[in-house]
Amino acid sequence: VSRQNLTVQEYIDGILRGDITILSRAVTLVESNRVDHQQIAQQIIEGCLPHSGKSMRIGITGVPGAGKSTSIDAFGMHLIKQGRKLAVLAIDPSSERSGGSILGDKTRMDKLSKEKNAFIRPSPSAGSLGGVARKTRETIILCEAAGFDMIFVETVGVGQSETAVHSMVDFFLLIQLAGTGDELQGIKRGIMEMADGIIINKADGDNIDKANLAASHFRNALHLFPLADSGWKPRVLTYSGFYSLGIKEIWDMVDEYRHFTLDNGFFYEKRQRQTKWWMYEAINDELRHSFYSNERVQAIQSSIEARVLSDSISPFIGAHEMIKTYFESIKNE
Ligand code: GDP
């Protein structure tokens, strides 16, 4: 089907058949901010939802240069040789500003980009982190309905994007490098706490000893963290993405995690928590948007701000007045 406009049912049928062209076009609709595109996209997602969920979703993070693309190429080839179908998605809220996303860029994944069982999609450039993350989560559903049973969500290991990724994956992999002996420096505790596996890349050549040393530092640090809700103790492994060493061990670990959490019930419990989180996240977003774009709120905003700043009213009274104005205007609509 190459017509300009497909019906919602044609999109859904195409995705369920595993038609990559139609999948890509549907993802483009998901990523679009046009109201008519969003309407179709939401119907496609709804149609795909009953066919989604049957994959392993993996978050992959690491600072630039840690070897994310090299590693994803190696991991992906390992999984595809096992007969799996892999989708590589990305969350990069900076892509809007920088005018293009480097994450999930096909040219960075040499071998994988030639595989028909790999679907690589760069980060949507929707602007805000919340917006980008939501689109990625919706794209996961479409990819799963299209038969992809392994989903990677790549993000840069700086800032807030890890939290967004964590809220949509089953297993979180943190890529680290052996450094100068203080590898723990500069790594936010929160990021380490999210990791189900810490993998130390570039364990090759002269770097092997340093990588092993780094691994033992990480293991010691992890001992200090309380046991996660999953009951899973995060592991630390060394590997080389470039030379494809230690790759099997990483994916054996992920398999083990899957079995462990399926057995203790955490696997689906976590997915349900995430689904709930996204619903409330969507409510918060919509309310915030409705509030700040309300004309009557906008009309009083700067004068209330001025009164708060000059201490003539407290910030709470200022907030209350704006909210009261908002609800009055909604009632009269
Ligand atoms: P990204 O920015 O996290 O995606 O990192 P890249 O995958 O682009 O890798 C950054 C640099 O590290 C590149 O020059 C890679 O060739 C190199 N690199 C990646 N993995 C390895 C590895 O396992 N061993 C070695 N020695 N170099 C690597």
mmCIF file of C-alpha atoms and ligand atoms in Angstrom:
data_model
loop_
_atom_site.group_PDB
_atom_site.id
_atom_site.type_symbol
_atom_site.label_atom_id
_atom_site.label_comp_id
_atom_site.label_asym_id
_atom_site.label_seq_id
_atom_site.Cartn_x
_atom_site.Cartn_y
_atom_site.Cartn_z
ATOM 1 C CA VAL A 1 0.000 0.000 0.000
ATOM 2 C CA SER A 2 1.653 3.235 -1.029
ATOM 3 C CA ARG A 3 -1.262 5.649 -1.002
ATOM 4 C CA GLN A 4 -0.694 8.938 0.752
ATOM 5 C CA ASN A 5 -3.384 8.348 3.336
ATOM 6 C CA LEU A 6 -3.990 4.975 4.893
ATOM 7 C CA THR A 7 -7.005 4.278 7.034
ATOM 8 C CA VAL A 8 -6.445 3.542 10.703
ATOM 9 C CA GLN A 9 -7.333 -0.109 10.032
ATOM 10 C CA GLU A 10 -4.769 -0.287 7.199
ATOM 11 C CA TYR A 11 -2.134 1.039 9.556
ATOM 12 C CA ILE A 12 -3.037 -1.497 12.221
ATOM 13 C CA ASP A 13 -3.166 -4.415 9.771
ATOM 14 C CA GLY A 14 0.158 -3.377 8.263
ATOM 15 C CA ILE A 15 1.839 -3.166 11.653
ATOM 16 C CA LEU A 16 0.460 -6.541 12.744
ATOM 17 C CA ARG A 17 1.807 -8.049 9.501
ATOM 18 C CA GLY A 18 5.215 -6.666 10.416
ATOM 19 C CA ASP A 19 5.299 -4.230 7.469
ATOM 20 C CA ILE A 20 8.242 -1.965 8.338
ATOM 21 C CA THR A 21 7.270 0.803 5.936
ATOM 22 C CA ILE A 22 3.853 1.106 7.531
ATOM 23 C CA LEU A 23 5.360 0.862 11.017
ATOM 24 C CA SER A 24 7.712 3.750 10.190
ATOM 25 C CA ARG A 25 4.860 5.856 8.868
ATOM 26 C CA ALA A 26 2.825 5.172 12.000
ATOM 27 C CA VAL A 27 5.766 6.186 14.188
ATOM 28 C CA THR A 28 6.008 9.420 12.208
ATOM 29 C CA LEU A 29 2.367 10.117 13.091
ATOM 30 C CA VAL A 30 3.069 9.362 16.755
ATOM 31 C CA GLU A 31 5.967 11.811 16.665
ATOM 32 C CA SER A 32 4.007 14.535 14.923
ATOM 33 C CA ASN A 33 2.508 17.339 16.978
ATOM 34 C CA ARG A 34 -0.256 18.047 14.461
ATOM 35 C CA VAL A 35 -3.685 17.528 15.974
ATOM 36 C CA ASP A 36 -5.005 15.446 13.033
ATOM 37 C CA HIS A 37 -1.888 13.237 13.109
ATOM 38 C CA GLN A 38 -2.248 12.737 16.845
ATOM 39 C CA GLN A 39 -5.880 11.688 16.435
ATOM 40 C CA ILE A 40 -4.954 8.949 13.969
ATOM 41 C CA ALA A 41 -1.894 7.965 16.005
ATOM 42 C CA GLN A 42 -3.959 7.451 19.153
ATOM 43 C CA GLN A 43 -6.376 5.179 17.284
ATOM 44 C CA ILE A 44 -3.508 3.148 15.843
ATOM 45 C CA ILE A 45 -1.976 2.787 19.315
ATOM 46 C CA GLU A 46 -5.302 1.645 20.723
ATOM 47 C CA GLY A 47 -5.600 -0.985 17.980
ATOM 48 C CA CYS A 48 -2.053 -2.206 18.636
ATOM 49 C CA LEU A 49 -2.283 -2.251 22.423
ATOM 50 C CA PRO A 50 -3.831 -5.753 22.715
ATOM 51 C CA HIS A 51 -0.934 -7.083 20.603
ATOM 52 C CA SER A 52 1.798 -5.347 22.573
ATOM 53 C CA GLY A 53 3.726 -6.158 25.723
ATOM 54 C CA LYS A 54 5.376 -9.388 24.648
ATOM 55 C CA SER A 55 8.919 -8.133 24.560
ATOM 56 C CA MET A 56 11.859 -7.483 26.791
ATOM 57 C CA ARG A 57 12.396 -3.730 27.116
ATOM 58 C CA ILE A 58 15.935 -2.652 27.906
ATOM 59 C CA GLY A 59 17.142 0.840 28.808
ATOM 60 C CA ILE A 60 20.731 1.587 27.835
ATOM 61 C CA THR A 61 22.506 4.644 29.128
ATOM 62 C CA GLY A 62 26.037 5.967 29.289
ATOM 63 C CA VAL A 63 27.876 9.249 28.840
ATOM 64 C CA PRO A 64 28.901 10.265 25.295
ATOM 65 C CA GLY A 65 31.924 8.188 24.319
ATOM 66 C CA ALA A 66 31.073 5.336 26.703
ATOM 67 C CA GLY A 67 30.427 3.206 23.649
ATOM 68 C CA LYS A 68 26.650 3.086 23.428
ATOM 69 C CA SER A 69 26.401 2.782 19.666
ATOM 70 C CA THR A 70 29.297 0.331 19.408
ATOM 71 C CA SER A 71 27.735 -1.749 22.170
ATOM 72 C CA ILE A 72 24.204 -1.633 20.777
ATOM 73 C CA ASP A 73 25.598 -2.832 17.454
ATOM 74 C CA ALA A 74 27.302 -5.775 19.178
ATOM 75 C CA PHE A 75 24.366 -6.575 21.497
ATOM 76 C CA GLY A 76 21.932 -6.343 18.611
ATOM 77 C CA MET A 77 23.915 -8.728 16.415
ATOM 78 C CA HIS A 78 24.141 -11.183 19.303
ATOM 79 C CA LEU A 79 20.359 -11.094 19.796
ATOM 80 C CA ILE A 80 19.524 -11.250 16.102
ATOM 81 C CA LYS A 81 21.692 -14.360 15.766
ATOM 82 C CA GLN A 82 19.473 -15.881 18.453
ATOM 83 C CA GLY A 83 16.498 -15.255 16.188
ATOM 84 C CA ARG A 84 15.163 -12.172 17.919
ATOM 85 C CA LYS A 85 13.739 -9.038 16.355
ATOM 86 C CA LEU A 86 15.160 -5.827 17.797
ATOM 87 C CA ALA A 87 13.888 -2.252 17.800
ATOM 88 C CA VAL A 88 16.336 0.469 18.860
ATOM 89 C CA LEU A 89 14.660 3.677 20.023
ATOM 90 C CA ALA A 90 16.152 6.716 21.699
ATOM 91 C CA ILE A 91 15.295 9.531 24.054
ATOM 92 C CA ASP A 92 17.251 12.684 23.495
ATOM 93 C CA PRO A 93 15.493 15.836 24.620
ATOM 94 C CA SER A 94 18.345 17.975 23.339
ATOM 95 C CA SER A 95 17.730 16.982 19.737
ATOM 96 C CA GLU A 96 15.370 19.911 19.163
ATOM 97 C CA ARG A 97 18.038 22.425 20.098
ATOM 98 C CA SER A 98 20.977 20.729 18.433
ATOM 99 C CA GLY A 99 18.961 20.281 15.245
ATOM 100 C CA GLY A 100 19.262 16.530 15.059
ATOM 101 C CA SER A 101 19.597 13.522 17.246
ATOM 102 C CA ILE A 102 22.783 11.554 17.518
ATOM 103 C CA LEU A 103 21.072 8.908 19.584
ATOM 104 C CA GLY A 104 19.591 6.022 17.675
ATOM 105 C CA ASP A 105 21.272 7.259 14.522
ATOM 106 C CA LYS A 106 21.497 4.414 12.023
ATOM 107 C CA THR A 107 24.929 5.354 10.773
ATOM 108 C CA ARG A 108 26.327 4.756 14.250
ATOM 109 C CA MET A 109 25.201 1.134 14.161
ATOM 110 C CA ASP A 110 26.999 -0.294 11.205
ATOM 111 C CA LYS A 111 26.114 -3.948 11.264
ATOM 112 C CA LEU A 112 22.694 -3.658 12.815
ATOM 113 C CA SER A 113 21.493 -1.103 10.283
ATOM 114 C CA LYS A 114 21.865 -3.724 7.536
ATOM 115 C CA GLU A 115 19.732 -6.312 9.343
ATOM 116 C CA LYS A 116 16.130 -6.759 8.319
ATOM 117 C CA ASN A 117 15.233 -7.869 11.834
ATOM 118 C CA ALA A 118 16.428 -4.587 13.303
ATOM 119 C CA PHE A 119 14.359 -1.404 13.352
ATOM 120 C CA ILE A 120 16.394 1.658 14.295
ATOM 121 C CA ARG A 121 14.657 4.921 14.987
ATOM 122 C CA PRO A 122 16.356 8.124 16.149
ATOM 123 C CA SER A 123 14.955 10.132 19.032
ATOM 124 C CA PRO A 124 11.817 12.129 18.277
ATOM 125 C CA SER A 125 12.534 15.860 18.366
ATOM 126 C CA ALA A 126 9.410 16.934 20.188
ATOM 127 C CA GLY A 127 11.105 19.378 22.498
ATOM 128 C CA SER A 128 10.384 18.730 26.161
ATOM 129 C CA LEU A 129 11.698 15.598 27.808
ATOM 130 C CA GLY A 130 8.209 14.537 28.823
ATOM 131 C CA GLY A 131 6.971 14.896 25.265
ATOM 132 C CA VAL A 132 9.889 12.989 23.756
ATOM 133 C CA ALA A 133 9.633 10.213 26.338
ATOM 134 C CA ARG A 134 5.906 9.794 25.845
ATOM 135 C CA LYS A 135 6.358 9.398 22.096
ATOM 136 C CA THR A 136 9.049 6.797 22.657
ATOM 137 C CA ARG A 137 6.802 4.865 24.991
ATOM 138 C CA GLU A 138 4.024 4.893 22.404
ATOM 139 C CA THR A 139 6.461 3.759 19.725
ATOM 140 C CA ILE A 140 7.372 0.752 21.902
ATOM 141 C CA ILE A 141 3.743 -0.392 21.682
ATOM 142 C CA LEU A 142 3.723 -0.166 17.888
ATOM 143 C CA CYS A 143 7.058 -2.020 17.600
ATOM 144 C CA GLU A 144 5.837 -4.817 19.845
ATOM 145 C CA ALA A 145 2.644 -5.179 17.827
ATOM 146 C CA ALA A 146 4.861 -5.455 14.728
ATOM 147 C CA GLY A 147 6.598 -8.475 16.275
ATOM 148 C CA PHE A 148 9.731 -6.929 17.772
ATOM 149 C CA ASP A 149 10.460 -8.981 20.883
ATOM 150 C CA MET A 150 13.456 -6.974 22.065
ATOM 151 C CA ILE A 151 13.300 -3.207 22.541
ATOM 152 C CA PHE A 152 16.277 -1.001 23.342
ATOM 153 C CA VAL A 153 15.747 2.532 24.580
ATOM 154 C CA GLU A 154 18.991 4.472 24.377
ATOM 155 C CA THR A 155 19.673 7.668 26.280
ATOM 156 C CA VAL A 156 22.633 9.821 27.270
ATOM 157 C CA GLY A 157 23.757 9.326 30.840
ATOM 158 C CA VAL A 158 23.408 12.926 31.855
ATOM 159 C CA GLY A 159 20.475 14.727 33.361
ATOM 160 C CA GLN A 160 16.901 13.687 33.712
ATOM 161 C CA SER A 161 16.322 11.386 30.768
ATOM 162 C CA GLU A 162 17.239 8.251 32.745
ATOM 163 C CA THR A 163 14.157 8.622 34.900
ATOM 164 C CA ALA A 164 11.976 8.737 31.815
ATOM 165 C CA VAL A 165 13.693 5.659 30.387
ATOM 166 C CA HIS A 166 13.455 3.850 33.690
ATOM 167 C CA SER A 167 9.705 4.368 33.608
ATOM 168 C CA MET A 168 9.325 2.384 30.396
ATOM 169 C CA VAL A 169 11.833 -0.480 30.525
ATOM 170 C CA ASP A 170 12.079 -3.832 32.280
ATOM 171 C CA PHE A 171 15.848 -3.822 32.700
ATOM 172 C CA PHE A 172 18.193 -0.879 32.947
ATOM 173 C CA LEU A 173 21.795 -1.208 31.740
ATOM 174 C CA LEU A 174 24.345 1.415 32.706
ATOM 175 C CA ILE A 175 27.465 1.530 30.513
ATOM 176 C CA GLN A 176 30.561 2.746 32.322
ATOM 177 C CA LEU A 177 34.239 3.128 31.513
ATOM 178 C CA ALA A 178 37.227 2.348 33.641
ATOM 179 C CA GLY A 179 38.764 5.660 34.609
ATOM 180 C CA THR A 180 41.501 6.807 36.862
ATOM 181 C CA GLY A 181 40.506 4.928 39.943
ATOM 182 C CA ASP A 182 37.714 7.265 40.969
ATOM 183 C CA GLU A 183 35.170 5.912 38.591
ATOM 184 C CA LEU A 184 32.404 6.479 41.072
ATOM 185 C CA GLN A 185 33.031 10.177 40.996
ATOM 186 C CA GLY A 186 30.535 12.100 38.980
ATOM 187 C CA ILE A 187 28.070 9.257 38.726
ATOM 188 C CA LYS A 188 24.858 10.285 40.275
ATOM 189 C CA ARG A 189 23.756 7.967 42.984
ATOM 190 C CA GLY A 190 20.239 8.011 41.563
ATOM 191 C CA ILE A 191 21.440 6.631 38.236
ATOM 192 C CA MET A 192 23.349 3.824 39.916
ATOM 193 C CA GLU A 193 20.321 2.975 41.993
ATOM 194 C CA MET A 194 18.238 2.566 38.872
ATOM 195 C CA ALA A 195 20.672 0.171 37.207
ATOM 196 C CA ASP A 196 19.900 -3.554 37.121
ATOM 197 C CA GLY A 197 23.248 -4.158 35.503
ATOM 198 C CA ILE A 198 26.396 -2.034 35.347
ATOM 199 C CA ILE A 199 28.590 -2.983 32.418
ATOM 200 C CA ILE A 200 32.102 -1.696 32.020
ATOM 201 C CA ASN A 201 33.037 -1.268 28.385
ATOM 202 C CA LYS A 202 36.396 -1.279 26.605
ATOM 203 C CA ALA A 203 37.711 -4.190 28.675
ATOM 204 C CA ASP A 204 40.226 -5.029 25.958
ATOM 205 C CA GLY A 205 44.001 -4.821 25.425
ATOM 206 C CA ASP A 206 45.830 -2.803 28.058
ATOM 207 C CA ASN A 207 42.565 -1.749 29.599
ATOM 208 C CA ILE A 208 41.511 -5.123 31.022
ATOM 209 C CA ASP A 209 43.074 -4.684 34.470
ATOM 210 C CA LYS A 210 41.655 -1.203 34.856
ATOM 211 C CA ALA A 211 38.218 -2.460 33.865
ATOM 212 C CA ASN A 212 38.378 -5.240 36.443
ATOM 213 C CA LEU A 213 39.420 -2.770 39.107
ATOM 214 C CA ALA A 214 36.544 -0.490 38.191
ATOM 215 C CA ALA A 215 34.193 -3.460 38.384
ATOM 216 C CA SER A 216 35.251 -4.198 41.944
ATOM 217 C CA HIS A 217 34.741 -0.548 42.920
ATOM 218 C CA PHE A 218 31.226 -0.678 41.532
ATOM 219 C CA ARG A 219 30.485 -3.972 43.280
ATOM 220 C CA ASN A 220 31.576 -2.482 46.595
ATOM 221 C CA ALA A 221 29.482 0.609 46.056
ATOM 222 C CA LEU A 222 26.403 -1.442 45.151
ATOM 223 C CA HIS A 223 26.689 -3.366 48.414
ATOM 224 C CA LEU A 224 25.820 -0.153 50.235
ATOM 225 C CA PHE A 225 22.484 0.218 48.475
ATOM 226 C CA PRO A 226 19.353 -1.320 49.943
ATOM 227 C CA LEU A 227 17.938 -4.320 48.091
ATOM 228 C CA ALA A 228 15.677 -3.191 45.232
ATOM 229 C CA ASP A 229 11.935 -3.963 45.204
ATOM 230 C CA SER A 230 12.590 -6.580 42.548
ATOM 231 C CA GLY A 231 14.731 -8.579 44.964
ATOM 232 C CA TRP A 232 17.369 -8.576 42.224
ATOM 233 C CA LYS A 233 20.950 -7.746 43.149
ATOM 234 C CA PRO A 234 22.423 -5.626 40.348
ATOM 235 C CA ARG A 235 25.463 -7.212 38.702
ATOM 236 C CA VAL A 236 28.654 -5.670 37.432
ATOM 237 C CA LEU A 237 30.276 -7.133 34.303
ATOM 238 C CA THR A 238 33.133 -6.103 32.042
ATOM 239 C CA TYR A 239 33.049 -6.430 28.252
ATOM 240 C CA SER A 240 34.294 -5.016 24.990
ATOM 241 C CA GLY A 241 31.679 -3.751 22.570
ATOM 242 C CA PHE A 242 34.308 -3.118 19.924
ATOM 243 C CA TYR A 243 35.824 -6.624 20.008
ATOM 244 C CA SER A 244 32.555 -8.341 20.982
ATOM 245 C CA LEU A 245 33.953 -9.868 24.171
ATOM 246 C CA GLY A 246 31.762 -10.722 27.139
ATOM 247 C CA ILE A 247 28.557 -9.989 25.235
ATOM 248 C CA LYS A 248 26.941 -13.376 25.858
ATOM 249 C CA GLU A 249 27.399 -12.967 29.625
ATOM 250 C CA ILE A 250 25.498 -9.674 29.557
ATOM 251 C CA TRP A 251 22.522 -11.225 27.784
ATOM 252 C CA ASP A 252 22.593 -14.279 30.001
ATOM 253 C CA MET A 253 22.278 -11.852 32.916
ATOM 254 C CA VAL A 254 19.281 -10.146 31.295
ATOM 255 C CA ASP A 255 17.636 -13.558 30.709
ATOM 256 C CA GLU A 256 18.280 -14.489 34.289
ATOM 257 C CA TYR A 257 16.675 -11.262 35.473
ATOM 258 C CA ARG A 258 13.647 -11.931 33.318
ATOM 259 C CA HIS A 259 13.181 -15.420 34.767
ATOM 260 C CA PHE A 260 13.834 -14.204 38.289
ATOM 261 C CA THR A 261 11.252 -11.415 38.109
ATOM 262 C CA LEU A 262 8.699 -13.522 36.230
ATOM 263 C CA ASP A 263 8.995 -16.095 39.002
ATOM 264 C CA ASN A 264 8.612 -13.621 41.853
ATOM 265 C CA GLY A 265 5.877 -11.625 40.111
ATOM 266 C CA PHE A 266 7.843 -8.384 39.884
ATOM 267 C CA PHE A 267 8.046 -8.334 36.090
ATOM 268 C CA TYR A 268 4.357 -7.537 35.535
ATOM 269 C CA GLU A 269 4.039 -5.627 38.777
ATOM 270 C CA LYS A 270 6.671 -3.194 37.515
ATOM 271 C CA ARG A 271 4.926 -2.845 34.159
ATOM 272 C CA GLN A 272 1.667 -2.059 35.930
ATOM 273 C CA ARG A 273 3.362 0.544 38.099
ATOM 274 C CA GLN A 274 4.785 2.092 34.951
ATOM 275 C CA THR A 275 1.425 2.122 33.178
ATOM 276 C CA LYS A 276 -0.124 3.854 36.165
ATOM 277 C CA TRP A 277 2.760 6.319 36.357
ATOM 278 C CA TRP A 278 2.208 7.262 32.717
ATOM 279 C CA MET A 279 -1.476 7.867 33.253
ATOM 280 C CA TYR A 280 -0.813 10.317 36.087
ATOM 281 C CA GLU A 281 2.039 11.848 34.156
ATOM 282 C CA ALA A 282 -0.364 12.486 31.269
ATOM 283 C CA ILE A 283 -2.910 14.022 33.635
ATOM 284 C CA ASN A 284 -0.278 16.324 35.115
ATOM 285 C CA ASP A 285 0.890 17.364 31.667
ATOM 286 C CA GLU A 286 -2.577 18.053 30.396
ATOM 287 C CA LEU A 287 -3.608 20.037 33.461
ATOM 288 C CA ARG A 288 -0.428 22.077 33.435
ATOM 289 C CA HIS A 289 -0.845 22.829 29.760
ATOM 290 C CA SER A 290 -4.508 23.770 30.171
ATOM 291 C CA PHE A 291 -3.677 26.019 33.124
ATOM 292 C CA TYR A 292 -0.778 27.935 31.628
ATOM 293 C CA SER A 293 -2.424 28.381 28.245
ATOM 294 C CA ASN A 294 -5.638 29.687 29.819
ATOM 295 C CA GLU A 295 -6.216 33.287 28.694
ATOM 296 C CA ARG A 296 -7.596 34.526 31.989
ATOM 297 C CA VAL A 297 -4.690 33.024 33.888
ATOM 298 C CA GLN A 298 -2.279 34.622 31.454
ATOM 299 C CA ALA A 299 -4.016 37.961 31.851
ATOM 300 C CA ILE A 300 -3.365 38.135 35.615
ATOM 301 C CA GLN A 301 -0.102 36.214 35.755
ATOM 302 C CA SER A 302 2.371 39.085 35.608
ATOM 303 C CA SER A 303 0.512 41.279 38.091
ATOM 304 C CA ILE A 304 0.233 38.409 40.593
ATOM 305 C CA GLU A 305 3.889 37.648 40.098
ATOM 306 C CA ALA A 306 4.748 41.282 40.788
ATOM 307 C CA ARG A 307 2.681 41.306 43.978
ATOM 308 C CA VAL A 308 4.384 38.125 45.175
ATOM 309 C CA LEU A 309 7.821 39.530 44.374
ATOM 310 C CA SER A 310 7.113 42.757 46.273
ATOM 311 C CA ASP A 311 5.930 40.719 49.273
ATOM 312 C CA SER A 312 2.469 42.214 49.188
ATOM 313 C CA ILE A 313 1.009 38.700 48.978
ATOM 314 C CA SER A 314 2.535 35.344 49.817
ATOM 315 C CA PRO A 315 3.426 32.890 47.018
ATOM 316 C CA PHE A 316 0.646 30.614 48.231
ATOM 317 C CA ILE A 317 -2.015 33.265 48.040
ATOM 318 C CA GLY A 318 -0.707 34.189 44.592
ATOM 319 C CA ALA A 319 -0.989 30.557 43.508
ATOM 320 C CA HIS A 320 -4.448 30.273 44.993
ATOM 321 C CA GLU A 321 -5.669 33.361 43.144
ATOM 322 C CA MET A 322 -4.446 32.102 39.814
ATOM 323 C CA ILE A 323 -5.978 28.682 40.385
ATOM 324 C CA LYS A 324 -9.275 30.236 41.444
ATOM 325 C CA THR A 325 -9.278 32.319 38.271
ATOM 326 C CA TYR A 326 -8.551 29.198 36.242
ATOM 327 C CA PHE A 327 -11.443 27.202 37.682
ATOM 328 C CA GLU A 328 -13.861 30.105 37.292
ATOM 329 C CA SER A 329 -12.940 30.433 33.656
ATOM 330 C CA ILE A 330 -13.338 26.671 33.097
ATOM 331 C CA LYS A 331 -16.794 26.731 34.708
ATOM 332 C CA ASN A 332 -17.924 29.489 32.378
ATOM 333 C CA GLU A 333 -16.691 27.731 29.230
HETATM 334 P P1 GDP B 1 28.710 6.593 22.345
HETATM 335 O O1 GDP B 1 28.957 8.051 22.220
HETATM 336 O O2 GDP B 1 28.399 6.210 23.753
HETATM 337 O O3 GDP B 1 27.694 6.062 21.384
HETATM 338 O O4 GDP B 1 30.109 5.854 22.020
HETATM 339 P P2 GDP B 1 30.638 5.171 20.672
HETATM 340 O O5 GDP B 1 30.025 3.827 20.490
HETATM 341 O O6 GDP B 1 30.520 6.120 19.545
HETATM 342 O O7 GDP B 1 32.165 4.919 21.056
HETATM 343 C C1 GDP B 1 33.048 5.978 21.365
HETATM 344 C C2 GDP B 1 34.455 5.586 20.978
HETATM 345 O O8 GDP B 1 34.876 4.489 21.783
HETATM 346 C C3 GDP B 1 34.598 5.139 19.539
HETATM 347 O O9 GDP B 1 35.805 5.648 19.037
HETATM 348 C C4 GDP B 1 34.635 3.637 19.634
HETATM 349 O O10 GDP B 1 35.345 3.036 18.576
HETATM 350 C C5 GDP B 1 35.322 3.411 20.963
HETATM 351 N N1 GDP B 1 34.890 2.141 21.572
HETATM 352 C C6 GDP B 1 33.612 1.734 21.758
HETATM 353 N N2 GDP B 1 33.574 0.512 22.328
HETATM 354 C C7 GDP B 1 34.874 0.147 22.517
HETATM 355 C C8 GDP B 1 35.498 -1.020 23.073
HETATM 356 O O11 GDP B 1 34.859 -1.987 23.487
HETATM 357 N N3 GDP B 1 36.847 -1.027 23.124
HETATM 358 C C9 GDP B 1 37.590 0.003 22.664
HETATM 359 N N4 GDP B 1 38.906 -0.083 22.773
HETATM 360 N N5 GDP B 1 37.054 1.099 22.128
HETATM 361 C C10 GDP B 1 35.705 1.189 22.047
#
